[in-house]
Amino acid sequence: MKHKANIQTKAVHGGARRDDIFGAINEPIYMTSNYRIPTDGTPVDWSGIHSNIYARNRNVNQMVLQDKLCALTGAEDCAVFASGVAALAGVFIPFLNSGDHAVVSEVCYSATNLLFRKYLPEKYHVEVSFVDTTDTEAVKAAVRPNTKLIHVETPGNPTTGISDISAIADIAHAAHALLSVDATFAGPVCIFPLELGADLEIHSMTKYINGHGDSLGGCVLGRTELLEQVKEMAMVNFGGILSPFNAWLITRGLITLPLRMKQHSAVALAVAEFLEQSPAVRFVWYPGLKSHPQHERAAKMMNGQYSGMISFDINGDETAHQQFLNALKLVTHAVSLGDVESLIVYYDQTSDKLVHYPAIYRKGFFRFSVGLEDAEDLIDDLQQAFAASRLV
Ligand SMILES: *Cc1c(COP(=O)(O)O)cnc(C)c1O
């Protein structure tokens, strides 16, 4: 609980400074691929993660970012990667062996879906059960004697479904399996998966942590004993290392994360309430709305802020959907999420992903990443786009 206090102070001051020579108050960018090795006979661990040898083993800007993420989340250790997908691989590669079984959220990021549906089973003989992890009983029923990992995405991308992390952690631990949670949709401030019992917490830092839409990145947080394996295998030997420049950019973004999440959450709630009462709207899911199927669970697990992700659909045919997208002025039609500006993507009916989502989603829907704009301006933009597509 301690890390929840003074979270904005921790975002500003948390983590060790590493510029011991000049004492710069802003961390310099250490653009170096290699470091001087001691010549005094000290043994060198060429594939090690505990000294600076080569930037793929460890590098300064990466360490600064890891320290700040630990300070903010209370995690014992952290590894950062070149993308969210590299961070996910950083968990799946070390902790799954051929013949092991994994239970995975059926609503999950497309690369996670493809890894578990195709590559891990076909190339590495990992057995997989996809389940609706918002249904705790379904998770329990899917566990087998060889289950080694339960991987949950919460809030789920794109549905915002909320899984019960504490209950699923109990199920995983009773089965001697690990629980990993991809909490990208909430960022590491609205929810604290490790505190709820998860062993590993994963984020695409491309999204809220960086927040400015100018760098990819990913992180894994958890106990040192697990993170050493993540670093040794996935970082040093699979090599998805984060560059010093991107680490520096993301560190800068992280400083304002708590502040941004407050605004994202407040604006998204106002926008979701507007959508909920609009006759143009077929359905809306936002964890902060009482009508969300797992609102009570979200209220218990989240910190009163529900992040900026909304999924919804409008009444009307394909043409109306296209007209609506065309008419939006402030909101940009683009992938990714968690940026300062509002982004929307449309999953049309023909998308093959839709079969994995709850029935209400299967006619098509929008995933809406609410930015930092003023709520009234976003509501005005949506309202005029509804009118332009003759929905109101
Ligand atoms: C974007 C995303 C990822 C992948 O992250 P990249 O940085 O694009 O590699 C993983 N999980 C979730 C939930 C995401 O939204």
Tab-separated table of C-alpha atoms and ligand atoms in Angstrom:
chain	number	residue	atom	x	y	z
A	1	MET	CA	0.000	0.000	0.000
A	2	LYS	CA	2.892	2.312	0.784
A	3	HIS	CA	3.678	2.996	-2.856
A	4	LYS	CA	0.167	4.363	-3.471
A	5	ALA	CA	0.877	7.368	-1.252
A	6	ASN	CA	2.472	10.431	-2.802
A	7	ILE	CA	2.459	8.815	-6.178
A	8	GLN	CA	3.058	12.026	-8.123
A	9	THR	CA	6.069	12.811	-5.883
A	10	LYS	CA	7.428	9.351	-6.630
A	11	ALA	CA	6.891	9.907	-10.341
A	12	VAL	CA	9.004	13.069	-10.121
A	13	HIS	CA	11.702	11.963	-7.667
A	14	GLY	CA	11.506	8.142	-7.613
A	15	GLY	CA	14.380	5.964	-8.763
A	16	ALA	CA	18.104	6.399	-8.430
A	17	ARG	CA	20.003	9.007	-10.408
A	18	ARG	CA	22.933	7.545	-12.276
A	19	ASP	CA	24.981	10.552	-13.343
A	20	ASP	CA	27.626	10.290	-10.616
A	21	ILE	CA	30.223	12.374	-12.430
A	22	PHE	CA	28.517	15.664	-13.225
A	23	GLY	CA	25.368	15.333	-11.109
A	24	ALA	CA	23.086	16.546	-13.888
A	25	ILE	CA	19.545	16.796	-12.519
A	26	ASN	CA	18.186	15.521	-15.814
A	27	GLU	CA	19.644	12.164	-16.674
A	28	PRO	CA	21.900	12.409	-19.746
A	29	ILE	CA	21.329	10.029	-22.646
A	30	TYR	CA	24.155	7.516	-22.625
A	31	MET	CA	24.537	6.792	-26.315
A	32	THR	CA	27.068	4.029	-25.985
A	33	SER	CA	26.896	0.440	-27.136
A	34	ASN	CA	29.765	-0.733	-24.916
A	35	TYR	CA	31.515	0.131	-21.656
A	36	ARG	CA	35.095	-0.060	-20.365
A	37	ILE	CA	35.770	-3.399	-18.702
A	38	PRO	CA	37.961	-3.454	-15.562
A	39	THR	CA	41.521	-4.595	-16.312
A	40	ASP	CA	42.391	-5.402	-12.717
A	41	GLY	CA	41.633	-9.089	-13.060
A	42	THR	CA	38.018	-8.872	-11.794
A	43	PRO	CA	36.209	-11.806	-13.430
A	44	VAL	CA	33.898	-10.726	-16.268
A	45	ASP	CA	30.456	-12.288	-16.680
A	46	TRP	CA	30.076	-11.807	-20.429
A	47	SER	CA	26.398	-12.794	-20.523
A	48	GLY	CA	25.609	-11.231	-17.156
A	49	ILE	CA	23.074	-8.553	-16.219
A	50	HIS	CA	24.847	-7.073	-13.195
A	51	SER	CA	27.541	-4.974	-14.778
A	52	ASN	CA	27.859	-2.610	-17.707
A	53	ILE	CA	29.675	-4.422	-20.507
A	54	TYR	CA	27.530	-4.087	-23.562
A	55	ALA	CA	24.213	-2.203	-23.932
A	56	ARG	CA	22.259	-5.434	-24.437
A	57	ASN	CA	23.349	-6.741	-21.002
A	58	ARG	CA	22.447	-3.531	-19.208
A	59	ASN	CA	22.523	0.164	-20.014
A	60	VAL	CA	22.253	3.296	-17.979
A	61	ASN	CA	19.042	4.871	-19.327
A	62	GLN	CA	17.329	1.507	-19.118
A	63	MET	CA	18.331	1.263	-15.427
A	64	VAL	CA	17.028	4.762	-14.669
A	65	LEU	CA	13.640	3.918	-16.192
A	66	GLN	CA	13.499	0.575	-14.372
A	67	ASP	CA	14.280	2.268	-11.045
A	68	LYS	CA	11.501	4.819	-11.532
A	69	LEU	CA	8.972	2.155	-12.511
A	70	CYS	CA	9.857	0.177	-9.358
A	71	ALA	CA	9.501	3.291	-7.184
A	72	LEU	CA	6.094	4.030	-8.659
A	73	THR	CA	4.633	0.516	-8.479
A	74	GLY	CA	6.388	-0.925	-5.431
A	75	ALA	CA	7.773	-3.736	-7.631
A	76	GLU	CA	11.009	-5.341	-6.458
A	77	ASP	CA	12.487	-5.445	-9.949
A	78	CYS	CA	11.752	-4.456	-13.528
A	79	ALA	CA	12.968	-5.181	-17.057
A	80	VAL	CA	12.289	-2.849	-19.970
A	81	PHE	CA	12.106	-3.880	-23.611
A	82	ALA	CA	11.938	-2.376	-27.104
A	83	SER	CA	8.162	-2.940	-27.329
A	84	GLY	CA	5.223	-4.307	-25.392
A	85	VAL	CA	5.323	-7.436	-27.492
A	86	ALA	CA	9.017	-7.975	-26.619
A	87	ALA	CA	8.029	-7.663	-22.928
A	88	LEU	CA	5.297	-10.289	-23.391
A	89	ALA	CA	7.814	-12.621	-25.069
A	90	GLY	CA	10.083	-11.820	-22.112
A	91	VAL	CA	7.565	-13.634	-19.911
A	92	PHE	CA	6.395	-16.418	-22.235
A	93	ILE	CA	9.898	-17.544	-23.278
A	94	PRO	CA	11.491	-18.076	-19.843
A	95	PHE	CA	8.445	-19.456	-18.040
A	96	LEU	CA	6.941	-21.866	-20.588
A	97	ASN	CA	8.587	-25.093	-21.669
A	98	SER	CA	7.567	-27.588	-24.286
A	99	GLY	CA	4.709	-29.714	-22.875
A	100	ASP	CA	3.543	-27.020	-20.431
A	101	HIS	CA	0.007	-25.684	-20.441
A	102	ALA	CA	-1.055	-22.031	-20.306
A	103	VAL	CA	-4.468	-20.492	-19.590
A	104	VAL	CA	-4.896	-17.230	-21.515
A	105	SER	CA	-7.546	-14.499	-21.691
A	106	GLU	CA	-9.631	-15.014	-24.789
A	107	VAL	CA	-9.846	-11.223	-25.117
A	108	CYS	CA	-6.230	-10.218	-25.588
A	109	TYR	CA	-3.839	-8.201	-27.708
A	110	SER	CA	-3.469	-9.528	-31.268
A	111	ALA	CA	0.174	-10.609	-30.888
A	112	THR	CA	-0.630	-12.452	-27.639
A	113	ASN	CA	-3.485	-14.135	-29.435
A	114	LEU	CA	-1.314	-15.222	-32.364
A	115	LEU	CA	1.558	-16.380	-30.159
A	116	PHE	CA	-0.747	-18.642	-28.144
A	117	ARG	CA	-3.009	-19.717	-30.985
A	118	LYS	CA	-0.227	-20.530	-33.424
A	119	TYR	CA	3.480	-20.087	-32.702
A	120	LEU	CA	3.833	-21.409	-29.160
A	121	PRO	CA	1.699	-24.542	-29.780
A	122	GLU	CA	2.993	-25.278	-33.287
A	123	LYS	CA	6.678	-24.553	-32.803
A	124	TYR	CA	7.175	-25.245	-29.091
A	125	HIS	CA	4.345	-27.673	-28.193
A	126	VAL	CA	2.890	-25.427	-25.511
A	127	GLU	CA	-0.719	-26.407	-24.738
A	128	VAL	CA	-3.128	-23.489	-24.478
A	129	SER	CA	-6.660	-22.940	-23.191
A	130	PHE	CA	-8.270	-19.644	-24.117
A	131	VAL	CA	-10.940	-18.726	-21.579
A	132	ASP	CA	-13.094	-15.786	-20.641
A	133	THR	CA	-10.959	-14.734	-17.667
A	134	THR	CA	-13.664	-12.356	-16.419
A	135	ASP	CA	-15.357	-15.655	-15.445
A	136	THR	CA	-13.229	-16.856	-12.510
A	137	GLU	CA	-14.874	-20.297	-12.496
A	138	ALA	CA	-13.925	-20.782	-16.153
A	139	VAL	CA	-10.287	-20.073	-15.280
A	140	LYS	CA	-10.413	-22.613	-12.451
A	141	ALA	CA	-11.974	-25.233	-14.712
A	142	ALA	CA	-9.277	-24.765	-17.366
A	143	VAL	CA	-6.339	-25.528	-15.047
A	144	ARG	CA	-4.541	-28.830	-15.734
A	145	PRO	CA	-1.750	-30.657	-13.853
A	146	ASN	CA	0.799	-29.193	-16.321
A	147	THR	CA	-0.485	-25.600	-16.142
A	148	LYS	CA	2.548	-23.352	-15.597
A	149	LEU	CA	1.217	-19.918	-16.521
A	150	ILE	CA	-2.075	-18.068	-16.362
A	151	HIS	CA	-1.907	-14.953	-18.528
A	152	VAL	CA	-4.641	-12.404	-17.990
A	153	GLU	CA	-5.202	-9.137	-19.772
A	154	THR	CA	-7.149	-6.700	-17.639
A	155	PRO	CA	-8.811	-4.421	-18.569
A	156	GLY	CA	-9.038	-6.510	-21.747
A	157	ASN	CA	-8.074	-4.908	-25.054
A	158	PRO	CA	-10.455	-3.946	-26.648
A	159	THR	CA	-13.509	-4.874	-24.550
A	160	THR	CA	-12.410	-3.403	-21.164
A	161	GLY	CA	-13.576	-6.617	-19.445
A	162	ILE	CA	-12.218	-6.834	-15.886
A	163	SER	CA	-10.821	-10.089	-14.481
A	164	ASP	CA	-10.542	-10.758	-10.736
A	165	ILE	CA	-6.750	-10.720	-10.256
A	166	SER	CA	-6.774	-11.795	-6.567
A	167	ALA	CA	-9.057	-14.775	-7.168
A	168	ILE	CA	-7.081	-15.859	-10.245
A	169	ALA	CA	-3.780	-15.468	-8.326
A	170	ASP	CA	-5.140	-17.936	-5.724
A	171	ILE	CA	-6.055	-20.382	-8.507
A	172	ALA	CA	-2.609	-20.044	-10.126
A	173	HIS	CA	-0.723	-20.462	-6.864
A	174	ALA	CA	-2.771	-23.485	-5.779
A	175	ALA	CA	-1.693	-25.056	-9.098
A	176	HIS	CA	1.983	-23.980	-8.606
A	177	ALA	CA	1.645	-21.809	-11.705
A	178	LEU	CA	2.580	-18.168	-12.252
A	179	LEU	CA	0.064	-15.407	-12.932
A	180	SER	CA	1.097	-12.726	-15.428
A	181	VAL	CA	-1.128	-9.702	-15.978
A	182	ASP	CA	-1.001	-7.394	-18.984
A	183	ALA	CA	-2.425	-4.199	-17.498
A	184	THR	CA	-1.543	-1.899	-20.413
A	185	PHE	CA	-5.133	-0.597	-20.682
A	186	ALA	CA	-4.973	0.864	-17.167
A	187	GLY	CA	-1.294	1.804	-16.907
A	188	PRO	CA	0.567	1.082	-13.660
A	189	VAL	CA	-1.285	3.722	-11.660
A	190	CYS	CA	-5.005	2.905	-11.890
A	191	ILE	CA	-4.406	-0.715	-10.897
A	192	PHE	CA	-1.650	-2.535	-8.949
A	193	PRO	CA	-1.658	-6.155	-10.177
A	194	LEU	CA	1.378	-7.196	-8.078
A	195	GLU	CA	-0.300	-6.072	-4.899
A	196	LEU	CA	-3.398	-8.064	-5.883
A	197	GLY	CA	-1.272	-11.217	-6.103
A	198	ALA	CA	0.046	-11.332	-9.678
A	199	ASP	CA	3.609	-12.622	-10.043
A	200	LEU	CA	4.417	-10.590	-13.139
A	201	GLU	CA	2.937	-7.330	-14.402
A	202	ILE	CA	3.394	-6.352	-18.042
A	203	HIS	CA	2.777	-3.062	-19.842
A	204	SER	CA	3.193	-1.808	-23.341
A	205	MET	CA	4.970	1.430	-22.403
A	206	THR	CA	4.124	2.656	-25.904
A	207	LYS	CA	0.715	3.467	-24.438
A	208	TYR	CA	0.076	5.289	-21.135
A	209	ILE	CA	3.545	5.065	-19.555
A	210	ASN	CA	5.207	7.025	-22.334
A	211	GLY	CA	1.938	8.679	-23.226
A	212	HIS	CA	3.183	10.954	-25.994
A	213	GLY	CA	2.939	8.661	-28.991
A	214	ASP	CA	6.605	8.965	-29.919
A	215	SER	CA	8.237	5.719	-28.794
A	216	LEU	CA	7.558	1.999	-28.488
A	217	GLY	CA	8.529	0.184	-25.310
A	218	GLY	CA	7.458	-2.528	-22.889
A	219	CYS	CA	8.123	-3.521	-19.269
A	220	VAL	CA	7.847	-6.504	-16.956
A	221	LEU	CA	7.602	-5.945	-13.185
A	222	GLY	CA	7.867	-8.480	-10.367
A	223	ARG	CA	10.159	-10.276	-7.914
A	224	THR	CA	13.926	-10.202	-8.544
A	225	GLU	CA	14.107	-13.993	-8.644
A	226	LEU	CA	11.743	-13.990	-11.677
A	227	LEU	CA	13.080	-10.813	-13.287
A	228	GLU	CA	16.638	-12.161	-13.381
A	229	GLN	CA	15.398	-14.975	-15.594
A	230	VAL	CA	13.499	-12.499	-17.770
A	231	LYS	CA	16.593	-10.336	-18.191
A	232	GLU	CA	19.068	-13.141	-18.761
A	233	MET	CA	16.987	-14.975	-21.282
A	234	ALA	CA	14.793	-12.473	-23.060
A	235	MET	CA	16.933	-9.373	-22.858
A	236	VAL	CA	20.535	-10.569	-23.187
A	237	ASN	CA	19.926	-13.627	-25.345
A	238	PHE	CA	16.791	-12.806	-27.369
A	239	GLY	CA	17.826	-9.189	-27.535
A	240	GLY	CA	14.685	-7.025	-27.580
A	241	ILE	CA	16.550	-4.275	-25.748
A	242	LEU	CA	15.194	-0.742	-25.327
A	243	SER	CA	17.450	1.930	-26.844
A	244	PRO	CA	18.930	4.590	-24.508
A	245	PHE	CA	17.087	7.348	-26.374
A	246	ASN	CA	13.690	5.659	-26.120
A	247	ALA	CA	14.341	4.823	-22.454
A	248	TRP	CA	15.038	8.503	-21.863
A	249	LEU	CA	11.856	9.587	-23.697
A	250	ILE	CA	9.729	7.099	-21.753
A	251	THR	CA	11.307	8.151	-18.430
A	252	ARG	CA	10.270	11.700	-19.253
A	253	GLY	CA	6.744	10.541	-20.069
A	254	LEU	CA	6.514	8.517	-16.855
A	255	ILE	CA	7.055	11.619	-14.720
A	256	THR	CA	3.583	12.927	-15.574
A	257	LEU	CA	1.804	9.549	-15.634
A	258	PRO	CA	-0.237	9.969	-12.400
A	259	LEU	CA	-1.243	13.479	-13.462
A	260	ARG	CA	-2.232	12.323	-16.944
A	261	MET	CA	-4.191	9.308	-15.653
A	262	LYS	CA	-6.306	11.640	-13.501
A	263	GLN	CA	-7.265	13.678	-16.541
A	264	HIS	CA	-7.696	10.657	-18.866
A	265	SER	CA	-9.984	9.060	-16.275
A	266	ALA	CA	-12.063	12.158	-15.537
A	267	VAL	CA	-12.559	12.994	-19.221
A	268	ALA	CA	-13.287	9.373	-20.187
A	269	LEU	CA	-15.949	9.103	-17.474
A	270	ALA	CA	-17.681	12.265	-18.727
A	271	VAL	CA	-17.497	11.045	-22.337
A	272	ALA	CA	-18.769	7.564	-21.385
A	273	GLU	CA	-21.711	9.112	-19.514
A	274	PHE	CA	-22.501	11.209	-22.577
A	275	LEU	CA	-22.354	8.141	-24.846
A	276	GLU	CA	-24.532	6.131	-22.486
A	277	GLN	CA	-27.420	8.585	-22.743
A	278	SER	CA	-27.095	9.280	-26.480
A	279	PRO	CA	-29.793	7.738	-28.741
A	280	ALA	CA	-27.042	7.281	-31.386
A	281	VAL	CA	-25.242	4.691	-29.262
A	282	ARG	CA	-25.974	0.946	-29.394
A	283	PHE	CA	-23.820	0.068	-26.363
A	284	VAL	CA	-20.934	1.431	-24.322
A	285	TRP	CA	-18.538	-0.327	-21.951
A	286	TYR	CA	-16.346	1.705	-19.612
A	287	PRO	CA	-15.231	0.222	-16.266
A	288	GLY	CA	-16.222	3.434	-14.460
A	289	LEU	CA	-19.872	3.206	-15.562
A	290	LYS	CA	-22.245	1.381	-13.212
A	291	SER	CA	-23.629	-0.406	-16.268
A	292	HIS	CA	-20.242	-2.059	-17.050
A	293	PRO	CA	-20.623	-5.833	-16.465
A	294	GLN	CA	-17.723	-5.890	-13.989
A	295	HIS	CA	-18.062	-2.388	-12.543
A	296	GLU	CA	-18.091	-3.554	-8.917
A	297	ARG	CA	-14.958	-5.595	-9.427
A	298	ALA	CA	-13.270	-2.622	-11.129
A	299	ALA	CA	-14.291	-0.366	-8.234
A	300	LYS	CA	-12.588	-2.769	-5.812
A	301	MET	CA	-9.453	-3.342	-7.866
A	302	MET	CA	-8.820	0.097	-9.338
A	303	ASN	CA	-7.944	3.299	-7.492
A	304	GLY	CA	-11.122	5.222	-8.312
A	305	GLN	CA	-9.658	6.114	-11.702
A	306	TYR	CA	-10.737	3.890	-14.570
A	307	SER	CA	-8.265	4.982	-17.247
A	308	GLY	CA	-9.177	6.397	-20.659
A	309	MET	CA	-10.334	3.357	-22.644
A	310	ILE	CA	-13.937	3.069	-23.815
A	311	SER	CA	-15.499	0.635	-26.247
A	312	PHE	CA	-18.844	1.444	-27.861
A	313	ASP	CA	-20.915	1.143	-31.003
A	314	ILE	CA	-23.457	3.314	-32.744
A	315	ASN	CA	-26.778	2.383	-34.286
A	316	GLY	CA	-26.594	2.450	-38.062
A	317	ASP	CA	-25.152	0.598	-41.023
A	318	GLU	CA	-21.566	0.476	-42.323
A	319	THR	CA	-22.048	3.753	-44.206
A	320	ALA	CA	-23.098	5.522	-41.016
A	321	HIS	CA	-20.007	4.139	-39.268
A	322	GLN	CA	-17.741	5.477	-42.010
A	323	GLN	CA	-19.534	8.836	-42.030
A	324	PHE	CA	-19.095	9.078	-38.273
A	325	LEU	CA	-15.330	8.417	-38.527
A	326	ASN	CA	-14.998	10.893	-41.397
A	327	ALA	CA	-16.846	13.599	-39.516
A	328	LEU	CA	-14.705	13.492	-36.358
A	329	LYS	CA	-12.451	16.544	-36.140
A	330	LEU	CA	-10.571	16.306	-32.825
A	331	VAL	CA	-10.494	12.536	-32.596
A	332	THR	CA	-8.047	10.809	-34.953
A	333	HIS	CA	-8.725	7.451	-36.624
A	334	ALA	CA	-5.510	5.595	-35.676
A	335	VAL	CA	-4.282	2.539	-33.823
A	336	SER	CA	-2.464	2.601	-30.473
A	337	LEU	CA	-3.789	4.210	-27.322
A	338	GLY	CA	-2.875	6.134	-24.189
A	339	ASP	CA	-1.622	9.166	-26.117
A	340	VAL	CA	-2.204	12.783	-25.140
A	341	GLU	CA	-4.581	13.044	-28.098
A	342	SER	CA	-7.787	11.066	-28.546
A	343	LEU	CA	-7.586	8.097	-30.916
A	344	ILE	CA	-10.310	5.852	-32.232
A	345	VAL	CA	-10.274	2.596	-34.214
A	346	TYR	CA	-13.180	0.796	-35.819
A	347	TYR	CA	-13.418	-3.007	-35.742
A	348	ASP	CA	-15.841	-3.730	-38.549
A	349	GLN	CA	-18.091	-6.765	-38.658
A	350	THR	CA	-15.780	-8.648	-41.004
A	351	SER	CA	-12.795	-8.568	-38.609
A	352	ASP	CA	-12.017	-12.181	-37.678
A	353	LYS	CA	-11.090	-11.097	-34.148
A	354	LEU	CA	-14.711	-10.442	-33.311
A	355	VAL	CA	-15.580	-14.108	-32.757
A	356	HIS	CA	-13.522	-14.047	-29.548
A	357	TYR	CA	-15.412	-11.118	-28.046
A	358	PRO	CA	-18.712	-10.971	-26.123
A	359	ALA	CA	-21.806	-11.194	-28.394
A	360	ILE	CA	-22.621	-7.486	-28.221
A	361	TYR	CA	-19.282	-6.720	-29.953
A	362	ARG	CA	-19.794	-8.982	-32.930
A	363	LYS	CA	-21.710	-6.446	-35.036
A	364	GLY	CA	-18.607	-4.198	-34.990
A	365	PHE	CA	-17.584	-1.471	-32.546
A	366	PHE	CA	-15.181	1.380	-31.813
A	367	ARG	CA	-12.242	1.331	-29.419
A	368	PHE	CA	-11.842	4.846	-28.147
A	369	SER	CA	-8.691	6.044	-26.356
A	370	VAL	CA	-9.737	9.259	-24.660
A	371	GLY	CA	-6.895	11.798	-24.626
A	372	LEU	CA	-6.214	14.813	-22.439
A	373	GLU	CA	-8.538	17.250	-24.248
A	374	ASP	CA	-11.381	18.988	-22.397
A	375	ALA	CA	-14.408	16.743	-22.007
A	376	GLU	CA	-16.827	19.357	-23.468
A	377	ASP	CA	-14.782	19.612	-26.649
A	378	LEU	CA	-14.702	15.857	-27.152
A	379	ILE	CA	-18.428	15.579	-26.456
A	380	ASP	CA	-19.115	18.376	-28.970
A	381	ASP	CA	-16.982	16.547	-31.543
A	382	LEU	CA	-18.843	13.262	-31.019
A	383	GLN	CA	-22.207	15.038	-31.092
A	384	GLN	CA	-21.495	16.824	-34.387
A	385	ALA	CA	-20.202	13.548	-35.903
A	386	PHE	CA	-23.418	11.763	-34.828
A	387	ALA	CA	-25.408	14.531	-36.526
A	388	ALA	CA	-23.263	14.349	-39.682
A	389	SER	CA	-24.005	10.625	-39.956
A	390	ARG	CA	-27.718	11.338	-39.292
A	391	LEU	CA	-27.817	9.353	-36.058
A	392	VAL	CA	-29.349	12.142	-33.976
B	1	LIG	C1	-0.274	-2.338	-27.567
B	1	LIG	C2	-0.425	-3.485	-26.653
B	1	LIG	C3	0.559	-4.470	-26.564
B	1	LIG	C4	1.774	-4.462	-27.485
B	1	LIG	O1	2.619	-3.400	-27.244
B	1	LIG	P1	3.619	-2.804	-28.369
B	1	LIG	O2	4.316	-1.752	-27.605
B	1	LIG	O3	2.771	-2.327	-29.494
B	1	LIG	O4	4.509	-3.922	-28.796
B	1	LIG	C5	0.388	-5.491	-25.667
B	1	LIG	N1	-0.708	-5.568	-24.883
B	1	LIG	C6	-1.676	-4.645	-24.934
B	1	LIG	C7	-2.869	-4.780	-24.048
B	1	LIG	C8	-1.585	-3.573	-25.813
B	1	LIG	O5	-2.565	-2.669	-25.882
